[in-house]
C-alpha cells in the first residue's frame, strides 16, 4: 500500500488535499549525494546499468527534497541500444552514437528490442520499490519514438535536427519503418517496467518542438498514440516539449496527464484539455531567483491551474547548477500554498 498516493489520484483526475509535486531530472546533478555516487564510477552509463546504485540515486530526492514521487534513474537511449545501436555519454557534451541510421539498409541491422535486454532497468525498479516501501509512487519512463528516432539519425543532440527532419520529406516510408520498430520496442519496455513495479509512466518527447504541425501529427503523435493505447495498466503522462500547437490533438490521446513546458499557459491548456490532468510548468530558471520570487511564481502557476487536477513540476528538467535549497523551497512552497 502507498502511504502517499497524491500523484496517482491527481493523475486519475481525483481531488487531492494538496497539489502533488516532483521534478524532471530530480535524481541527478543538483544533488551532491548523487555526484558522490557518480564520481565513484566510470561514468553515467555504469550508473544506469548498476541496479543497486540506480535505485540509490532514484531514492535520494525523496529523502532530500521531499518530492511526492520517485522517477527511476535511467536514460531514454537504452532503447536504441537494445535495438542494436549503441550510444556513449560524453562528459559535458551529452549522448553520442558512433554509428547512425543513414539509409534503409542500416535498419536491416536493427531489431525490435527484446524487453529481456533491459533487465537492469527492471531490476533497479524492483530494488527501488522495495526500498521505498510504499512511501511514494515510482514513475517509469521512455522517450517518445520521434525523439529516439532523432538521436538515431543525427547521432547526438542538434539545434535543428535537420537530418532527421529531412528524412520525413525524402524517405517517409523509411522513417515509418524505423518509428514502428521504436514504438514496438518502447511498448514492450514500458509494459515490463509496470510488471517490475512502476506505478505510473511518462513519455518524454524532448524534440517535439522542432517539427512543423503536420509532421508532428503524422510522425510523432501517431506513434505516441499507439503507446498510450497499448498501456492500460497504469496512468501515463505525455510531455511534448515545445509542441504547444499539438495540445488540441492531445485530447484524443489515451493518456491521463499532459505535461506543459514553461512557454505554455496552464489557463489556455485547461480550456483546450478540459478532461486531462495537467503537469508542469514553472520555468526552471525561476529557481535561480530569490525565495520570495520562487514563492510568487509558484503561486501564479498554481492559480493558473485552478482547482482542476494538476501535478506541480518544472516546464523541463531542473538545471544542473541549481541550488538544492532553492529546489527544496519550491517544493515546500507548492505544499504550503496548495494545502486546503
Short mmCIF file of C-alpha atoms in Angstrom, two decimals:
data_model
loop_
_atom_site.label_atom_id
_atom_site.label_comp_id
_atom_site.label_asym_id
_atom_site.label_seq_id
_atom_site.Cartn_x
_atom_site.Cartn_y
_atom_site.Cartn_z
CA UNK A 1 0.00 0.00 0.00
CA UNK A 2 1.19 3.51 -0.80
CA UNK A 3 1.40 5.91 2.12
CA UNK A 4 1.37 8.89 -0.27
CA UNK A 5 -0.68 8.35 -3.44
CA UNK A 6 -1.38 12.04 -4.17
CA UNK A 7 0.19 11.96 -7.60
CA UNK A 8 -1.74 8.86 -8.69
CA UNK A 9 -5.03 10.36 -7.52
CA UNK A 10 -4.27 13.63 -9.32
CA UNK A 11 -3.36 11.66 -12.46
CA UNK A 12 -6.68 9.82 -12.27
CA UNK A 13 -8.50 13.15 -12.10
CA UNK A 14 -9.48 12.85 -8.44
CA UNK A 15 -9.46 15.72 -5.94
CA UNK A 16 -6.43 15.88 -3.65
CA UNK A 17 -5.76 17.58 -0.30
CA UNK A 18 -2.91 19.48 -1.93
CA UNK A 19 -1.05 19.60 -5.23
CA UNK A 20 1.49 16.78 -5.66
CA UNK A 21 4.97 17.85 -6.77
CA UNK A 22 8.05 16.22 -8.33
CA UNK A 23 10.75 17.41 -10.73
CA UNK A 24 12.07 16.14 -14.00
CA UNK A 25 15.79 15.34 -13.53
CA UNK A 26 15.34 15.45 -9.74
CA UNK A 27 17.67 12.45 -9.40
CA UNK A 28 20.90 13.95 -10.57
CA UNK A 29 23.47 16.61 -10.80
CA UNK A 30 21.86 19.14 -8.45
CA UNK A 31 22.48 16.77 -5.50
CA UNK A 32 25.99 16.42 -4.03
CA UNK A 33 24.88 12.96 -2.83
CA UNK A 34 24.29 11.96 -6.47
CA UNK A 35 27.65 13.32 -7.57
CA UNK A 36 29.38 11.29 -4.84
CA UNK A 37 27.89 8.06 -6.25
CA UNK A 38 28.53 9.08 -9.86
CA UNK A 39 32.17 10.06 -9.21
CA UNK A 40 32.90 6.60 -7.83
CA UNK A 41 32.11 5.07 -11.24
CA UNK A 42 33.48 5.13 -14.79
CA UNK A 43 30.58 7.34 -15.86
CA UNK A 44 26.87 7.83 -16.41
CA UNK A 45 26.25 4.56 -18.25
CA UNK A 46 27.74 2.45 -15.49
CA UNK A 47 25.36 4.13 -13.05
CA UNK A 48 22.33 3.46 -15.31
CA UNK A 49 23.38 -0.20 -15.71
CA UNK A 50 24.09 -0.92 -12.00
CA UNK A 51 20.65 -1.56 -10.45
CA UNK A 52 21.61 -1.07 -6.77
CA UNK A 53 23.20 2.31 -7.49
CA UNK A 54 20.44 3.42 -9.91
CA UNK A 55 17.97 2.62 -7.10
CA UNK A 56 20.03 4.60 -4.59
CA UNK A 57 20.07 7.78 -6.71
CA UNK A 58 16.36 7.33 -7.56
CA UNK A 59 15.50 7.47 -3.85
CA UNK A 60 17.85 10.35 -2.94
CA UNK A 61 15.41 13.16 -3.94
CA UNK A 62 12.58 11.53 -1.96
CA UNK A 63 14.75 11.70 1.17
CA UNK A 64 16.50 15.01 0.46
CA UNK A 65 13.90 17.11 -1.36
CA UNK A 66 10.56 15.79 -0.13
CA UNK A 67 9.03 15.11 -3.57
CA UNK A 68 5.78 13.16 -3.95
CA UNK A 69 7.17 10.64 -6.46
CA UNK A 70 10.43 8.97 -7.41
CA UNK A 71 11.37 8.55 -11.09
CA UNK A 72 13.62 5.65 -11.95
CA UNK A 73 17.17 6.71 -12.77
CA UNK A 74 17.79 5.65 -16.37
CA UNK A 75 18.08 7.15 -19.85
CA UNK A 76 15.79 7.30 -22.87
CA UNK A 77 18.64 5.98 -25.05
CA UNK A 78 18.60 2.49 -23.58
CA UNK A 79 16.00 1.70 -26.28
CA UNK A 80 18.18 2.32 -29.37
CA UNK A 81 20.96 0.42 -27.60
CA UNK A 82 18.67 -2.59 -27.07
CA UNK A 83 17.69 -2.31 -30.75
CA UNK A 84 21.34 -2.64 -31.75
CA UNK A 85 22.56 0.96 -31.92
CA UNK A 86 25.00 1.59 -29.06
CA UNK A 87 25.47 5.03 -27.53
CA UNK A 88 28.06 6.62 -25.28
CA UNK A 89 27.66 9.51 -22.85
CA UNK A 90 30.33 12.16 -23.45
CA UNK A 91 31.11 14.26 -20.37
CA UNK A 92 29.74 17.83 -20.69
CA UNK A 93 28.56 17.14 -24.26
CA UNK A 94 25.80 14.58 -23.88
CA UNK A 95 24.93 11.44 -25.83
CA UNK A 96 26.84 10.31 -28.90
CA UNK A 97 26.12 7.43 -31.31
CA UNK A 98 29.29 6.18 -33.05
CA UNK A 99 27.04 4.64 -35.74
CA UNK A 100 23.84 6.20 -37.03
CA UNK A 101 20.99 5.22 -39.34
CA UNK A 102 21.75 6.80 -42.72
CA UNK A 103 19.84 4.63 -45.17
CA UNK A 104 17.22 1.91 -45.28
CA UNK A 105 19.83 -0.89 -45.23
CA UNK A 106 21.03 0.37 -41.79
CA UNK A 107 17.60 -0.50 -40.37
CA UNK A 108 18.07 -4.13 -41.54
CA UNK A 109 20.80 -4.49 -38.91
CA UNK A 110 18.46 -3.39 -36.09
CA UNK A 111 15.80 -5.37 -34.25
CA UNK A 112 12.74 -4.68 -32.16
CA UNK A 113 14.19 -4.55 -28.65
CA UNK A 114 13.68 -7.64 -26.56
CA UNK A 115 12.45 -6.42 -23.16
CA UNK A 116 14.80 -9.01 -21.62
CA UNK A 117 17.80 -6.97 -22.88
CA UNK A 118 16.85 -4.21 -20.45
CA UNK A 119 16.81 -6.36 -17.34
CA UNK A 120 19.00 -3.90 -15.42
CA UNK A 121 16.21 -1.27 -15.58
CA UNK A 122 13.58 -3.67 -14.20
CA UNK A 123 15.97 -4.83 -11.50
CA UNK A 124 16.54 -1.18 -10.49
CA UNK A 125 12.74 -0.69 -10.35
CA UNK A 126 12.29 -3.77 -8.14
CA UNK A 127 15.04 -2.68 -5.73
CA UNK A 128 13.68 0.88 -5.61
CA UNK A 129 10.13 -0.32 -4.91
CA UNK A 130 11.34 -2.49 -2.07
CA UNK A 131 13.43 0.29 -0.52
CA UNK A 132 10.74 2.96 -0.96
CA UNK A 133 8.44 0.67 1.00
CA UNK A 134 5.31 2.46 -0.21
CA UNK A 135 6.43 5.96 0.80
CA UNK A 136 5.74 7.44 -2.65
CA UNK A 137 4.88 6.09 -6.11
CA UNK A 138 7.59 5.26 -8.63
CA UNK A 139 7.46 6.70 -12.15
CA UNK A 140 8.86 4.73 -15.08
CA UNK A 141 9.59 6.38 -18.42
CA UNK A 142 10.70 6.18 -22.04
CA UNK A 143 11.46 8.60 -24.85
CA UNK A 144 8.82 9.25 -27.49
CA UNK A 145 9.55 7.48 -30.80
CA UNK A 146 10.25 10.74 -32.70
CA UNK A 147 12.80 11.86 -30.09
CA UNK A 148 14.55 8.46 -30.13
CA UNK A 149 14.46 8.46 -33.97
CA UNK A 150 16.13 11.92 -33.96
CA UNK A 151 19.08 10.64 -31.94
CA UNK A 152 19.44 7.50 -34.07
CA UNK A 153 19.62 9.57 -37.25
CA UNK A 154 21.65 12.58 -36.00
CA UNK A 155 23.96 10.65 -33.68
CA UNK A 156 23.51 13.15 -30.85
CA UNK A 157 21.82 16.38 -29.89
CA UNK A 158 21.33 19.09 -32.54
CA UNK A 159 19.97 22.61 -32.81
CA UNK A 160 17.93 21.82 -35.91
CA UNK A 161 17.69 18.01 -36.23
CA UNK A 162 17.78 18.72 -39.95
CA UNK A 163 18.94 15.22 -40.93
CA UNK A 164 16.10 13.57 -39.03
CA UNK A 165 13.57 16.10 -40.35
CA UNK A 166 14.88 15.77 -43.90
CA UNK A 167 14.04 12.05 -43.89
CA UNK A 168 10.39 12.81 -43.16
CA UNK A 169 10.27 14.60 -46.51
CA UNK A 170 12.64 12.46 -48.58
CA UNK A 171 12.06 8.93 -47.21
CA UNK A 172 8.75 8.86 -45.29
CA UNK A 173 8.36 5.08 -45.68
CA UNK A 174 11.84 4.50 -44.23
CA UNK A 175 11.04 6.90 -41.36
CA UNK A 176 7.81 4.99 -40.64
CA UNK A 177 9.63 1.68 -40.64
CA UNK A 178 12.12 2.84 -38.02
CA UNK A 179 9.46 4.67 -35.98
CA UNK A 180 7.35 1.48 -35.95
CA UNK A 181 10.28 -0.55 -34.60
CA UNK A 182 11.00 2.06 -31.92
CA UNK A 183 7.30 2.14 -30.94
CA UNK A 184 7.08 -1.64 -30.64
CA UNK A 185 10.32 -1.71 -28.62
CA UNK A 186 9.01 1.03 -26.31
CA UNK A 187 5.66 -0.65 -25.66
CA UNK A 188 7.37 -3.89 -24.58
CA UNK A 189 9.82 -1.94 -22.43
CA UNK A 190 7.15 0.12 -20.65
CA UNK A 191 4.98 -2.93 -20.01
CA UNK A 192 7.95 -4.63 -18.34
CA UNK A 193 8.54 -1.52 -16.21
CA UNK A 194 4.95 -1.80 -14.96
CA UNK A 195 5.45 -5.52 -14.26
CA UNK A 196 8.57 -4.67 -12.26
CA UNK A 197 6.57 -2.19 -10.16
CA UNK A 198 6.31 1.24 -11.88
CA UNK A 199 3.14 2.96 -10.61
CA UNK A 200 2.85 5.41 -13.49
CA UNK A 201 4.73 6.20 -16.71
CA UNK A 202 5.91 9.27 -18.60
CA UNK A 203 6.74 9.57 -22.29
CA UNK A 204 9.28 12.33 -22.99
CA UNK A 205 9.10 13.94 -26.42
CA UNK A 206 12.07 16.24 -25.91
CA UNK A 207 12.39 17.27 -29.56
CA UNK A 208 8.69 17.68 -30.34
CA UNK A 209 9.12 21.42 -30.92
CA UNK A 210 11.39 21.11 -33.97
CA UNK A 211 8.65 19.65 -36.19
CA UNK A 212 6.01 21.52 -38.20
CA UNK A 213 2.47 20.73 -37.01
CA UNK A 214 1.59 18.41 -39.92
CA UNK A 215 4.72 16.33 -39.35
CA UNK A 216 4.25 16.26 -35.60
CA UNK A 217 0.81 14.79 -36.05
CA UNK A 218 1.97 12.28 -38.67
CA UNK A 219 5.40 11.21 -37.36
CA UNK A 220 5.16 11.73 -33.61
CA UNK A 221 1.66 11.83 -32.13
CA UNK A 222 0.57 8.88 -34.26
CA UNK A 223 3.23 6.73 -32.56
CA UNK A 224 2.74 8.20 -29.08
CA UNK A 225 -0.94 7.36 -29.52
CA UNK A 226 -0.06 3.70 -30.19
CA UNK A 227 1.94 3.60 -26.96
CA UNK A 228 -0.90 5.20 -24.96
CA UNK A 229 -3.41 2.73 -26.45
CA UNK A 230 -1.19 -0.23 -25.53
CA UNK A 231 -0.55 0.79 -21.90
CA UNK A 232 -3.73 0.37 -19.91
CA UNK A 233 -2.26 -0.84 -16.61
CA UNK A 234 -1.17 2.49 -15.06
CA UNK A 235 -1.68 6.24 -15.68
CA UNK A 236 0.54 7.64 -18.42
CA UNK A 237 1.81 11.22 -18.90
CA UNK A 238 2.85 12.67 -22.25
CA UNK A 239 5.33 15.56 -22.15
CA UNK A 240 5.98 17.09 -25.58
CA UNK A 241 8.37 19.99 -25.16
CA UNK A 242 7.67 22.90 -27.46
CA UNK A 243 4.59 21.39 -29.13
CA UNK A 244 2.03 23.93 -27.87
CA UNK A 245 0.14 23.70 -31.18
CA UNK A 246 -0.46 19.98 -30.60
CA UNK A 247 -2.38 20.33 -27.33
CA UNK A 248 -5.74 20.11 -29.07
CA UNK A 249 -4.80 16.83 -30.75
CA UNK A 250 -3.56 15.50 -27.40
CA UNK A 251 -7.16 15.49 -26.22
CA UNK A 252 -7.61 12.33 -28.25
CA UNK A 253 -4.64 10.53 -26.65
CA UNK A 254 -5.35 7.71 -24.21
CA UNK A 255 -3.18 9.38 -21.59
CA UNK A 256 -4.31 10.71 -18.25
CA UNK A 257 -1.84 13.60 -17.91
CA UNK A 258 -0.30 16.11 -20.31
CA UNK A 259 2.92 17.87 -19.32
CA UNK A 260 3.33 21.55 -20.15
CA UNK A 261 6.64 23.31 -20.76
CA UNK A 262 7.31 26.81 -19.39
CA UNK A 263 6.12 28.54 -22.60
CA UNK A 264 2.64 27.05 -22.35
CA UNK A 265 -0.11 28.80 -20.41
CA UNK A 266 -1.93 26.48 -17.98
CA UNK A 267 -5.14 28.55 -18.30
CA UNK A 268 -5.16 28.14 -22.08
CA UNK A 269 -4.18 24.46 -21.81
CA UNK A 270 -7.03 23.89 -19.37
CA UNK A 271 -9.54 25.21 -21.94
CA UNK A 272 -8.06 23.02 -24.66
CA UNK A 273 -7.71 19.90 -22.46
CA UNK A 274 -10.68 20.06 -20.08
CA UNK A 275 -10.57 16.37 -19.11
CA UNK A 276 -6.84 15.84 -18.67
CA UNK A 277 -4.70 16.29 -15.59
CA UNK A 278 -2.05 18.91 -16.39
CA UNK A 279 1.55 18.83 -15.21
CA UNK A 280 4.27 21.48 -15.09
CA UNK A 281 5.23 24.21 -15.86
CA UNK A 282 7.42 26.56 -13.82
CA UNK A 283 10.37 27.97 -15.77
CA UNK A 284 13.42 26.07 -14.42
CA UNK A 285 15.26 29.43 -14.39
CA UNK A 286 12.83 30.76 -11.77
CA UNK A 287 14.76 28.59 -9.30
CA UNK A 288 17.77 30.90 -9.71
CA UNK A 289 15.67 33.68 -8.14
CA UNK A 290 15.18 34.68 -4.51
CA UNK A 291 12.90 32.64 -2.24
CA UNK A 292 10.30 35.42 -2.47
CA UNK A 293 10.35 35.23 -6.26
CA UNK A 294 10.13 31.42 -6.25
CA UNK A 295 7.10 31.58 -3.97
CA UNK A 296 5.45 34.28 -6.08
CA UNK A 297 5.98 32.34 -9.35
CA UNK A 298 4.75 29.12 -7.73
CA UNK A 299 1.64 30.94 -6.51
CA UNK A 300 0.92 32.26 -10.02
CA UNK A 301 1.39 28.81 -11.52
CA UNK A 302 -0.95 27.13 -9.02
CA UNK A 303 -3.57 29.85 -9.55
CA UNK A 304 -3.39 29.35 -13.33
CA UNK A 305 -4.19 25.65 -12.90
CA UNK A 306 -7.26 26.48 -10.82
CA UNK A 307 -8.98 23.74 -8.87
CA UNK A 308 -8.80 21.13 -11.63
CA UNK A 309 -6.44 18.16 -11.01
CA UNK A 310 -2.82 19.02 -11.69
CA UNK A 311 0.70 17.99 -10.75
CA UNK A 312 3.31 20.67 -9.97
CA UNK A 313 6.63 20.37 -11.78
CA UNK A 314 9.02 22.47 -13.79
CA UNK A 315 8.49 23.09 -17.50
CA UNK A 316 11.62 21.00 -18.19
CA UNK A 317 14.33 19.20 -16.21
CA UNK A 318 15.93 21.04 -13.30
CA UNK A 319 19.23 22.64 -14.46
CA UNK A 320 22.40 21.09 -13.03
CA UNK A 321 23.75 24.24 -11.36
CA UNK A 322 20.52 24.94 -9.45
CA UNK A 323 20.96 25.28 -5.67
CA UNK A 324 19.27 22.27 -3.99
CA UNK A 325 18.00 24.66 -1.27
CA UNK A 326 16.03 26.58 -3.92
CA UNK A 327 14.58 23.32 -5.20
CA UNK A 328 13.51 22.42 -1.65
CA UNK A 329 11.96 25.85 -1.28
CA UNK A 330 9.93 25.38 -4.49
CA UNK A 331 8.66 22.00 -3.23
CA UNK A 332 7.87 23.47 0.18
CA UNK A 333 6.03 26.40 -1.48
CA UNK A 334 3.85 24.06 -3.56
CA UNK A 335 2.90 22.09 -0.45
CA UNK A 336 2.21 25.19 1.64
CA UNK A 337 0.32 27.20 -0.98
CA UNK A 338 -1.85 24.34 -2.28
CA UNK A 339 -2.94 22.78 1.02
CA UNK A 340 -6.68 23.17 1.59
#
